[in-house]
PDB file of C-alpha atoms in Angstrom:
ATOM      1  CA  MET A  16     145.990-146.215  -9.011  1.00 45.00           C
ATOM      2  CA  ASN A  17     148.507-144.323  -7.318  1.00 54.00           C
ATOM      3  CA  GLU A  18     147.183-142.500  -4.041  1.00 56.00           C
ATOM      4  CA  SER A  19     148.568-139.421  -4.767  1.00 56.00           C
ATOM      5  CA  ASN A  20     147.944-139.675  -8.138  1.00 71.00           C
ATOM      6  CA  ALA A  21     144.098-139.667  -6.703  1.00 85.00           C
ATOM      7  CA  LEU A  22     144.412-136.036  -5.738  1.00 90.00           C
ATOM      8  CA  VAL A  23     145.621-135.182  -8.809  1.00 91.00           C
ATOM      9  CA  THR A  24     142.820-135.957 -10.480  1.00 92.00           C
ATOM     10  CA  HIS A  25     140.114-134.327  -8.019  1.00 94.00           C
ATOM     11  CA  TRP A  26     142.963-131.646  -8.394  1.00 94.00           C
ATOM     12  CA  LYS A  27     142.292-131.240 -11.897  1.00 92.00           C
ATOM     13  CA  ALA A  28     138.432-131.760 -12.176  1.00 95.00           C
ATOM     14  CA  ALA A  29     137.613-129.144  -9.455  1.00 95.00           C
ATOM     15  CA  ALA A  30     139.920-126.915 -12.108  1.00 93.00           C
ATOM     16  CA  GLN A  31     137.681-127.978 -15.521  1.00 93.00           C
ATOM     17  CA  ALA A  32     134.599-127.367 -12.659  1.00 95.00           C
ATOM     18  CA  PHE A  33     135.764-123.869 -11.659  1.00 95.00           C
ATOM     19  CA  GLN A  34     136.807-122.710 -15.717  1.00 93.00           C
ATOM     20  CA  LYS A  35     133.451-124.418 -17.077  1.00 94.00           C
ATOM     21  CA  ASN A  36     131.329-123.246 -14.459  1.00 95.00           C
ATOM     22  CA  MET A  37     132.988-119.059 -14.833  1.00 94.00           C
ATOM     23  CA  LEU A  38     132.408-119.445 -18.920  1.00 92.00           C
ATOM     24  CA  ALA A  39     128.714-120.457 -17.836  1.00 93.00           C
ATOM     25  CA  VAL A  40     128.403-117.629 -15.751  1.00 93.00           C
ATOM     26  CA  GLU A  41     130.170-115.270 -18.550  1.00 91.00           C
ATOM     27  CA  ARG A  42     127.351-116.449 -20.888  1.00 90.00           C
ATOM     28  CA  ARG A  43     124.468-116.528 -19.496  1.00 85.00           C
ATOM     29  CA  GLY A  44     125.054-115.637 -15.855  1.00 84.00           C
ATOM     30  CA  ASP A  45     124.247-119.032 -14.456  1.00 87.00           C
ATOM     31  CA  HIS A  46     123.243-119.690 -10.805  1.00 92.00           C
ATOM     32  CA  GLU A  47     123.478-122.583  -9.606  1.00 95.00           C
ATOM     33  CA  ALA A  48     127.101-122.396 -12.054  1.00 96.00           C
ATOM     34  CA  ILE A  49     127.958-119.869  -9.798  1.00 97.00           C
ATOM     35  CA  HIS A  50     127.524-122.569  -7.257  1.00 96.00           C
ATOM     36  CA  ASP A  51     129.190-124.966  -8.850  1.00 97.00           C
ATOM     37  CA  ALA A  52     132.284-122.590 -10.035  1.00 96.00           C
ATOM     38  CA  ARG A  53     132.380-122.192  -5.770  1.00 97.00           C
ATOM     39  CA  VAL A  54     132.502-125.372  -4.397  1.00 97.00           C
ATOM     40  CA  ALA A  55     134.770-126.098  -6.977  1.00 97.00           C
ATOM     41  CA  MET A  56     137.305-123.367  -5.958  1.00 96.00           C
ATOM     42  CA  LYS A  57     136.970-124.222  -2.315  1.00 97.00           C
ATOM     43  CA  LYS A  58     138.208-128.034  -3.443  1.00 97.00           C
ATOM     44  CA  LEU A  59     140.747-126.268  -4.828  1.00 96.00           C
ATOM     45  CA  ARG A  60     141.883-124.659  -1.819  1.00 96.00           C
ATOM     46  CA  SER A  61     141.457-127.751  -0.108  1.00 97.00           C
ATOM     47  CA  TYR A  62     143.888-129.604  -2.252  1.00 96.00           C
ATOM     48  CA  ALA A  63     146.549-126.569  -2.467  1.00 95.00           C
ATOM     49  CA  MET A  64     146.686-125.795   1.213  1.00 95.00           C
ATOM     50  CA  LEU A  65     147.515-129.330   1.710  1.00 94.00           C
ATOM     51  CA  TYR A  66     150.508-129.067  -0.924  1.00 94.00           C
ATOM     52  CA  ASP A  67     151.940-126.508   0.809  1.00 95.00           C
ATOM     53  CA  SER A  68     151.712-127.199   4.112  1.00 94.00           C
ATOM     54  CA  THR A  69     153.256-130.874   3.348  1.00 94.00           C
ATOM     55  CA  VAL A  70     156.188-130.573  -0.159  1.00 92.00           C
ATOM     56  CA  GLY A  71     156.403-127.115  -0.010  1.00 92.00           C
ATOM     57  CA  THR A  72     154.279-125.728  -3.278  1.00 92.00           C
ATOM     58  CA  THR A  73     153.372-122.502  -3.358  1.00 93.00           C
ATOM     59  CA  LEU A  74     150.306-123.287  -5.330  1.00 93.00           C
ATOM     60  CA  CYS A  75     147.296-120.794  -2.618  1.00 94.00           C
ATOM     61  CA  LYS A  76     148.969-118.089  -4.414  1.00 93.00           C
ATOM     62  CA  GLN A  77     148.956-118.836  -7.406  1.00 91.00           C
ATOM     63  CA  ILE A  78     145.710-119.880  -7.046  1.00 92.00           C
ATOM     64  CA  LYS A  79     144.252-116.631  -5.683  1.00 92.00           C
ATOM     65  CA  LYS A  80     145.079-115.164  -9.041  1.00 91.00           C
ATOM     66  CA  PHE A  81     141.227-115.817  -9.238  1.00 93.00           C
ATOM     67  CA  SER A  82     140.779-114.170  -5.915  1.00 94.00           C
ATOM     68  CA  LEU A  83     139.229-111.205  -7.353  1.00 95.00           C
ATOM     69  CA  GLN A  84     136.756-113.510  -9.612  1.00 95.00           C
ATOM     70  CA  TYR A  85     135.590-116.423  -6.563  1.00 96.00           C
ATOM     71  CA  ARG A  86     134.743-113.081  -4.296  1.00 96.00           C
ATOM     72  CA  THR A  87     132.678-111.304  -6.737  1.00 96.00           C
ATOM     73  CA  ALA A  88     130.538-114.306  -7.094  1.00 97.00           C
ATOM     74  CA  GLY A  89     130.093-114.884  -4.171  1.00 97.00           C
ATOM     75  CA  ALA A  90     128.601-111.242  -4.162  1.00 97.00           C
ATOM     76  CA  CYS A  91     126.643-112.666  -5.974  1.00 97.00           C
ATOM     77  CA  ARG A  92     126.048-115.710  -4.478  1.00 97.00           C
ATOM     78  CA  ASP A  93     124.738-114.126  -1.052  1.00 97.00           C
ATOM     79  CA  THR A  94     123.029-111.434  -2.264  1.00 98.00           C
ATOM     80  CA  TYR A  95     120.707-114.038  -4.421  1.00 97.00           C
ATOM     81  CA  ASN A  96     120.213-116.142  -1.121  1.00 98.00           C
ATOM     82  CA  SER A  97     119.649-113.134   0.810  1.00 98.00           C
ATOM     83  CA  LEU A  98     116.499-112.752  -2.767  1.00 98.00           C
ATOM     84  CA  GLN A  99     114.960-116.921  -1.585  1.00 98.00           C
ATOM     85  CA  LEU A 100     115.204-115.633   1.809  1.00 99.00           C
ATOM     86  CA  VAL A 101     113.035-113.041   1.410  1.00 99.00           C
ATOM     87  CA  LYS A 102     109.851-114.551   0.033  1.00 98.00           C
ATOM     88  CA  LYS A 103     110.865-117.066   1.396  1.00 98.00           C
ATOM     89  CA  PHE A 104     109.549-115.028   4.918  1.00 98.00           C
ATOM     90  CA  GLY A 105     107.330-112.926   2.605  1.00 98.00           C
ATOM     91  CA  LYS A 106     105.339-115.906   2.247  1.00 97.00           C
ATOM     92  CA  LYS A 107     105.491-117.503   6.474  1.00 97.00           C
ATOM     93  CA  LEU A 108     105.621-113.479   8.170  1.00 98.00           C
ATOM     94  CA  ASN A 109     102.449-113.569   5.277  1.00 97.00           C
ATOM     95  CA  CYS A 110     104.063-109.620   4.662  1.00 95.00           C
ATOM     96  CA  GLU A 111     105.427-107.791   1.777  1.00 92.00           C
ATOM     97  CA  PHE A 112     109.041-105.958   0.838  1.00 98.00           C
ATOM     98  CA  GLN A 113     108.549-104.589  -2.010  1.00 97.00           C
ATOM     99  CA  LEU A 114     111.004-102.218  -1.484  1.00 98.00           C
ATOM    100  CA  PHE A 115     113.928-104.552  -0.249  1.00 98.00           C
ATOM    101  CA  LEU A 116     113.049-107.132  -2.542  1.00 98.00           C
ATOM    102  CA  ALA A 117     113.467-104.044  -5.411  1.00 98.00           C
ATOM    103  CA  TYR A 118     116.667-103.987  -3.247  1.00 98.00           C
ATOM    104  CA  LEU A 119     118.002-106.745  -3.689  1.00 98.00           C
ATOM    105  CA  GLN A 120     117.193-107.213  -7.589  1.00 98.00           C
ATOM    106  CA  PHE A 121     118.497-105.019  -7.866  1.00 98.00           C
ATOM    107  CA  THR A 122     122.339-104.979  -6.352  1.00 98.00           C
ATOM    108  CA  LEU A 123     121.901-108.986  -7.933  1.00 97.00           C
ATOM    109  CA  GLN A 124     121.663-107.771 -11.100  1.00 97.00           C
ATOM    110  CA  ALA A 125     124.706-105.122 -11.192  1.00 97.00           C
ATOM    111  CA  ASN A 126     126.845-107.602  -9.204  1.00 96.00           C
ATOM    112  CA  LEU A 127     126.299-110.100 -12.621  1.00 96.00           C
ATOM    113  CA  ARG A 128     126.948-107.138 -14.723  1.00 96.00           C
ATOM    114  CA  TYR A 129     130.681-106.441 -13.011  1.00 96.00           C
ATOM    115  CA  LEU A 130     130.847-109.377 -12.572  1.00 96.00           C
ATOM    116  CA  ARG A 131     131.048-111.069 -16.814  1.00 94.00           C
ATOM    117  CA  TYR A 132     132.877-107.815 -16.962  1.00 95.00           C
ATOM    118  CA  VAL A 133     135.874-109.539 -14.703  1.00 95.00           C
ATOM    119  CA  LEU A 134     135.027-112.251 -16.558  1.00 93.00           C
ATOM    120  CA  LYS A 135     135.821-110.786 -20.099  1.00 92.00           C
ATOM    121  CA  VAL A 136     138.864-108.415 -18.730  1.00 93.00           C
ATOM    122  CA  ARG A 137     140.627-111.552 -17.101  1.00 91.00           C
ATOM    123  CA  PRO A 138     139.782-114.657 -18.377  1.00 89.00           C
ATOM    124  CA  ILE A 139     140.387-117.947 -16.950  1.00 86.00           C
ATOM    125  CA  LEU A 140     142.982-119.306 -18.665  1.00 84.00           C
ATOM    126  CA  THR A 141     143.128-123.279 -19.232  1.00 84.00           C
ATOM    127  CA  GLN A 142     147.492-122.791 -19.264  1.00 86.00           C
ATOM    128  CA  GLU A 143     147.474-121.172 -16.118  1.00 83.00           C
ATOM    129  CA  TRP A 144     145.771-124.503 -14.322  1.00 82.00           C
ATOM    130  CA  GLN A 145     148.352-127.408 -16.849  1.00 81.00           C
ATOM    131  CA  GLU A 146     151.686-125.596 -15.821  1.00 83.00           C
ATOM    132  CA  TRP A 147     150.220-126.127 -11.733  1.00 85.00           C
ATOM    133  CA  GLU A 148     149.155-129.156 -12.964  1.00 86.00           C
ATOM    134  CA  SER A 149     152.256-130.736 -13.310  1.00 86.00           C
ATOM    135  CA  VAL A 150     153.503-129.775 -10.690  1.00 86.00           C
ATOM    136  CA  ILE A 151     151.202-132.029  -8.524  1.00 89.00           C
ATOM    137  CA  ALA A 152     151.800-134.627 -11.236  1.00 86.00           C
ATOM    138  CA  ALA A 153     155.875-134.271 -10.848  1.00 87.00           C
ATOM    139  CA  PRO A 154     157.191-138.286  -9.808  1.00 85.00           C
ATOM    140  CA  GLU A 155     158.456-137.211  -5.942  1.00 84.00           C
ATOM    141  CA  LEU A 156     155.195-136.069  -5.250  1.00 86.00           C
ATOM    142  CA  GLN A 157     153.783-138.963  -5.846  1.00 84.00           C
ATOM    143  CA  SER A 158     155.683-141.422  -2.335  1.00 87.00           C
ATOM    144  CA  ALA A 159     153.545-143.072   0.213  1.00 88.00           C
ATOM    145  CA  HIS A 160     155.258-140.609   2.481  1.00 90.00           C
ATOM    146  CA  VAL A 161     153.833-137.821   0.471  1.00 91.00           C
ATOM    147  CA  THR A 162     150.334-139.229   1.079  1.00 92.00           C
ATOM    148  CA  LYS A 163     151.010-140.099   4.897  1.00 93.00           C
ATOM    149  CA  SER A 164     151.916-136.229   4.980  1.00 94.00           C
ATOM    150  CA  MET A 165     148.969-135.595   3.999  1.00 94.00           C
ATOM    151  CA  LYS A 166     146.862-137.111   6.086  1.00 95.00           C
ATOM    152  CA  GLU A 167     148.523-136.085   9.144  1.00 95.00           C
ATOM    153  CA  ALA A 168     147.291-132.450   8.303  1.00 96.00           C
ATOM    154  CA  ILE A 169     144.960-133.949   7.564  1.00 96.00           C
ATOM    155  CA  VAL A 170     143.799-135.266  10.967  1.00 96.00           C
ATOM    156  CA  GLU A 171     146.574-131.849  12.859  1.00 96.00           C
ATOM    157  CA  LEU A 172     142.990-129.751  11.092  1.00 96.00           C
ATOM    158  CA  TRP A 173     140.781-131.767  12.875  1.00 96.00           C
ATOM    159  CA  GLU A 174     142.748-131.720  16.361  1.00 95.00           C
ATOM    160  CA  SER A 175     142.041-128.304  16.261  1.00 96.00           C
ATOM    161  CA  ILE A 176     138.936-128.055  16.086  1.00 96.00           C
ATOM    162  CA  ARG A 177     136.693-126.525  19.496  1.00 95.00           C
ATOM    163  CA  VAL A 178     132.763-126.643  19.583  1.00 95.00           C
ATOM    164  CA  PRO A 179     131.973-122.606  19.275  1.00 94.00           C
ATOM    165  CA  LYS A 180     130.062-120.645  22.837  1.00 91.00           C
ATOM    166  CA  SER A 181     128.599-118.579  20.808  1.00 93.00           C
ATOM    167  CA  MET A 182     127.007-117.125  17.613  1.00 93.00           C
ATOM    168  CA  ASP A 183     128.285-113.737  18.442  1.00 91.00           C
ATOM    169  CA  ASP A 184     131.950-113.649  16.582  1.00 91.00           C
ATOM    170  CA  ALA A 185     130.351-114.167  13.034  1.00 93.00           C
ATOM    171  CA  GLU A 186     133.848-114.113  11.702  1.00 92.00           C
ATOM    172  CA  TRP A 187     134.458-117.401  14.373  1.00 94.00           C
ATOM    173  CA  LEU A 188     131.540-119.293  13.138  1.00 95.00           C
ATOM    174  CA  HIS A 189     132.858-118.036   9.138  1.00 94.00           C
ATOM    175  CA  SER A 190     136.517-119.268   9.977  1.00 96.00           C
ATOM    176  CA  LEU A 191     135.355-122.907  11.799  1.00 96.00           C
ATOM    177  CA  ARG A 192     133.514-123.353   8.572  1.00 96.00           C
ATOM    178  CA  LYS A 193     136.818-123.551   6.058  1.00 96.00           C
ATOM    179  CA  ASP A 194     138.672-125.829   7.811  1.00 97.00           C
ATOM    180  CA  LEU A 195     135.207-128.237   8.081  1.00 97.00           C
ATOM    181  CA  LYS A 196     134.124-127.652   4.539  1.00 97.00           C
ATOM    182  CA  ARG A 197     138.603-128.874   3.668  1.00 97.00           C
ATOM    183  CA  ILE A 198     138.026-131.166   6.237  1.00 97.00           C
ATOM    184  CA  PHE A 199     135.678-132.798   4.260  1.00 97.00           C
ATOM    185  CA  TYR A 200     136.908-131.696   0.951  1.00 97.00           C
ATOM    186  CA  ALA A 201     140.227-133.350   1.301  1.00 96.00           C
ATOM    187  CA  LEU A 202     138.513-136.489   3.099  1.00 94.00           C
ATOM    188  CA  GLN A 203     136.913-136.995  -0.344  1.00 92.00           C
ATOM    189  CA  ALA A 204     140.264-136.206  -2.638  1.00 93.00           C
ATOM    190  CA  VAL A 205     143.301-138.417  -0.009  1.00 92.00           C
ATOM    191  CA  PRO A 206     142.626-142.306   0.808  1.00 89.00           C
ATOM    192  CA  MET A 207     141.422-141.714   4.852  1.00 88.00           C
ATOM    193  CA  PRO A 208     143.084-141.681   7.033  1.00 91.00           C
ATOM    194  CA  GLU A 209     142.329-144.425  10.310  1.00 89.00           C
ATOM    195  CA  ARG A 210     140.796-142.303  12.526  1.00 87.00           C
ATOM    196  CA  PHE A 211     137.773-140.954  10.678  1.00 92.00           C
ATOM    197  CA  SER A 212     134.518-143.977   8.840  1.00 90.00           C
ATOM    198  CA  ALA A 213     132.256-143.300   6.323  1.00 90.00           C
ATOM    199  CA  HIS A 214     129.824-141.664   9.344  1.00 90.00           C
ATOM    200  CA  HIS A 215     132.662-138.808   9.741  1.00 91.00           C
ATOM    201  CA  ILE A 216     132.048-137.959   6.115  1.00 93.00           C
ATOM    202  CA  LYS A 217     128.415-137.768   6.383  1.00 94.00           C
ATOM    203  CA  GLU A 218     128.364-136.097   9.059  1.00 95.00           C
ATOM    204  CA  ILE A 219     130.586-133.223   8.483  1.00 96.00           C
ATOM    205  CA  ARG A 220     129.450-132.516   5.252  1.00 96.00           C
ATOM    206  CA  GLU A 221     125.310-132.407   7.458  1.00 97.00           C
ATOM    207  CA  LEU A 222     128.156-129.421   9.485  1.00 97.00           C
ATOM    208  CA  ASN A 223     128.436-128.228   7.090  1.00 96.00           C
ATOM    209  CA  THR A 224     124.985-127.294   5.126  1.00 97.00           C
ATOM    210  CA  LEU A 225     124.222-126.830   8.680  1.00 97.00           C
ATOM    211  CA  PHE A 226     126.616-124.047   9.197  1.00 97.00           C
ATOM    212  CA  GLY A 227     126.139-122.837   5.697  1.00 96.00           C
ATOM    213  CA  LYS A 228     122.636-121.873   6.220  1.00 97.00           C
ATOM    214  CA  TRP A 229     123.356-120.618   9.913  1.00 98.00           C
ATOM    215  CA  GLN A 230     125.113-117.807   6.691  1.00 97.00           C
ATOM    216  CA  ASP A 231     122.320-116.928   4.529  1.00 98.00           C
ATOM    217  CA  LEU A 232     120.035-116.050   7.917  1.00 98.00           C
ATOM    218  CA  HIS A 233     123.258-113.951   8.794  1.00 98.00           C
ATOM    219  CA  GLN A 234     124.431-111.923   6.000  1.00 98.00           C
ATOM    220  CA  LEU A 235     120.135-111.127   5.099  1.00 99.00           C
ATOM    221  CA  GLU A 236     120.134-109.745   8.520  1.00 98.00           C
ATOM    222  CA  LEU A 237     122.897-107.971   8.178  1.00 98.00           C
ATOM    223  CA  ARG A 238     121.515-106.205   4.164  1.00 98.00           C
ATOM    224  CA  THR A 239     118.102-106.111   5.970  1.00 98.00           C
ATOM    225  CA  LYS A 240     119.487-104.045   9.089  1.00 98.00           C
ATOM    226  CA  ASP A 241     121.882-101.513   6.702  1.00 98.00           C
ATOM    227  CA  PHE A 242     118.342-101.453   4.312  1.00 98.00           C
ATOM    228  CA  LYS A 243     116.421-100.548   7.287  1.00 98.00           C
ATOM    229  CA  GLU A 244     118.100 -97.569   8.705  1.00 96.00           C
ATOM    230  CA  ASN A 245     120.197 -96.393   6.369  1.00 97.00           C
ATOM    231  CA  LEU A 246     117.587 -96.041   2.384  1.00 96.00           C
ATOM    232  CA  LEU A 247     114.038 -96.641   4.472  1.00 96.00           C
ATOM    233  CA  ASP A 248     112.055 -93.492   5.505  1.00 93.00           C
ATOM    234  CA  LYS A 249     110.028 -94.984   9.083  1.00 93.00           C
ATOM    235  CA  SER A 250     107.171 -93.954   8.095  1.00 94.00           C
ATOM    236  CA  THR A 251     106.668 -96.709   5.436  1.00 94.00           C
ATOM    237  CA  SER A 252     104.581 -99.784   6.424  1.00 93.00           C
ATOM    238  CA  GLU A 253     107.281-101.837   4.903  1.00 97.00           C
ATOM    239  CA  TYR A 254     110.309-100.051   8.124  1.00 97.00           C
ATOM    240  CA  GLY A 255     107.796-102.144  10.163  1.00 96.00           C
ATOM    241  CA  HIS A 256     107.575-105.217   8.157  1.00 97.00           C
ATOM    242  CA  LEU A 257     111.117-105.377   8.226  1.00 98.00           C
ATOM    243  CA  LYS A 258     111.474-105.275  11.763  1.00 97.00           C
ATOM    244  CA  GLN A 259     109.193-108.732  12.042  1.00 98.00           C
ATOM    245  CA  LEU A 260     111.729-110.232   9.440  1.00 99.00           C
ATOM    246  CA  LEU A 261     114.729-108.876  11.648  1.00 99.00           C
ATOM    247  CA  LYS A 262     113.144-110.588  14.705  1.00 98.00           C
ATOM    248  CA  ALA A 263     112.109-114.285  12.464  1.00 99.00           C
ATOM    249  CA  ILE A 264     115.680-113.858  11.103  1.00 99.00           C
ATOM    250  CA  GLU A 265     117.169-113.833  14.039  1.00 98.00           C
ATOM    251  CA  LYS A 266     115.285-117.319  15.891  1.00 98.00           C
ATOM    252  CA  GLU A 267     116.298-119.735  12.932  1.00 98.00           C
ATOM    253  CA  LYS A 268     118.739-118.343  13.589  1.00 98.00           C
ATOM    254  CA  GLU A 269     118.660-119.272  16.629  1.00 98.00           C
ATOM    255  CA  SER A 270     117.271-122.629  15.669  1.00 98.00           C
ATOM    256  CA  GLU A 271     120.494-123.675  13.168  1.00 98.00           C
ATOM    257  CA  TYR A 272     123.297-122.677  15.447  1.00 98.00           C
ATOM    258  CA  ASN A 273     122.662-124.629  18.121  1.00 97.00           C
ATOM    259  CA  ALA A 274     121.664-127.253  15.745  1.00 97.00           C
ATOM    260  CA  LEU A 275     124.695-126.580  13.739  1.00 97.00           C
ATOM    261  CA  ARG A 276     126.176-126.688  17.958  1.00 97.00           C
ATOM    262  CA  GLN A 277     124.779-129.521  19.799  1.00 96.00           C
ATOM    263  CA  LYS A 278     126.246-132.480  16.481  1.00 96.00           C
ATOM    264  CA  LEU A 279     129.516-131.114  16.302  1.00 96.00           C
ATOM    265  CA  SER A 280     130.411-131.308  19.444  1.00 96.00           C
ATOM    266  CA  SER A 281     128.208-134.926  19.281  1.00 93.00           C
ATOM    267  CA  LEU A 282     130.890-135.997  16.504  1.00 93.00           C
ATOM    268  CA  LEU A 283     133.585-134.163  18.326  1.00 92.00           C
ATOM    269  CA  LYS A 284     132.660-136.661  21.170  1.00 84.00           C
ATOM    270  CA  ILE A 285     132.069-140.191  19.653  1.00 64.00           C
ATOM    271  CA  ASP A 286     135.511-139.362  17.627  1.00 59.00           C
TER     272      ASP A 286
END
């Protein structure tokens, strides 16, 4: 297969996965389908940025048409993950969080209802994906020169990666995670630049997992603080339990942060 055609194939697969999984969400509110749809969109973003930066397409702008579906699915996913984490911490701390769990469950159902409504009024149309596929499948984009430019773009992004100095700047960490995901998905779709190896892909995959765990804990921390301070009476026993929960979250966040920082430092030194 032509090297550039391989990326077209990956694009088609991701587009089909996004559409298929969003349809499953609309029909039955499937949480795994939400996760898979978001992964597919992250792949599409990675590929779109490659095309835009190397051959001047406007794919990033085009796929923003589905940003509402993506963001709303993200709200569902974040709430679902928070719900699972609270249950896990409850067993670990031997504490009950009945009110907080009820609040998260209510929020999740509301988010799901809204997402399914969004998908009804703004469905994912096959025709749109096919139009964009015709752009990237153009003969002039199927060349060794284009592939070379894409490899250079991946290397350039990798060289911009820096080890975080603290976990206080959640926005910067989130941006770093997005860049690592872009690199990871690009390396799977484009012939690997010489400076990368299978070891890099394995380590970046593990890094993304660590970043994901940290992000889930951070989101839970924000939700817990908001619920404790704004929606819960201080006289309830659960108020004290939430203080314990916040301490446990902070401890685990720090552990995940140290692990991802060490792994990234080691990988950049090896490179």
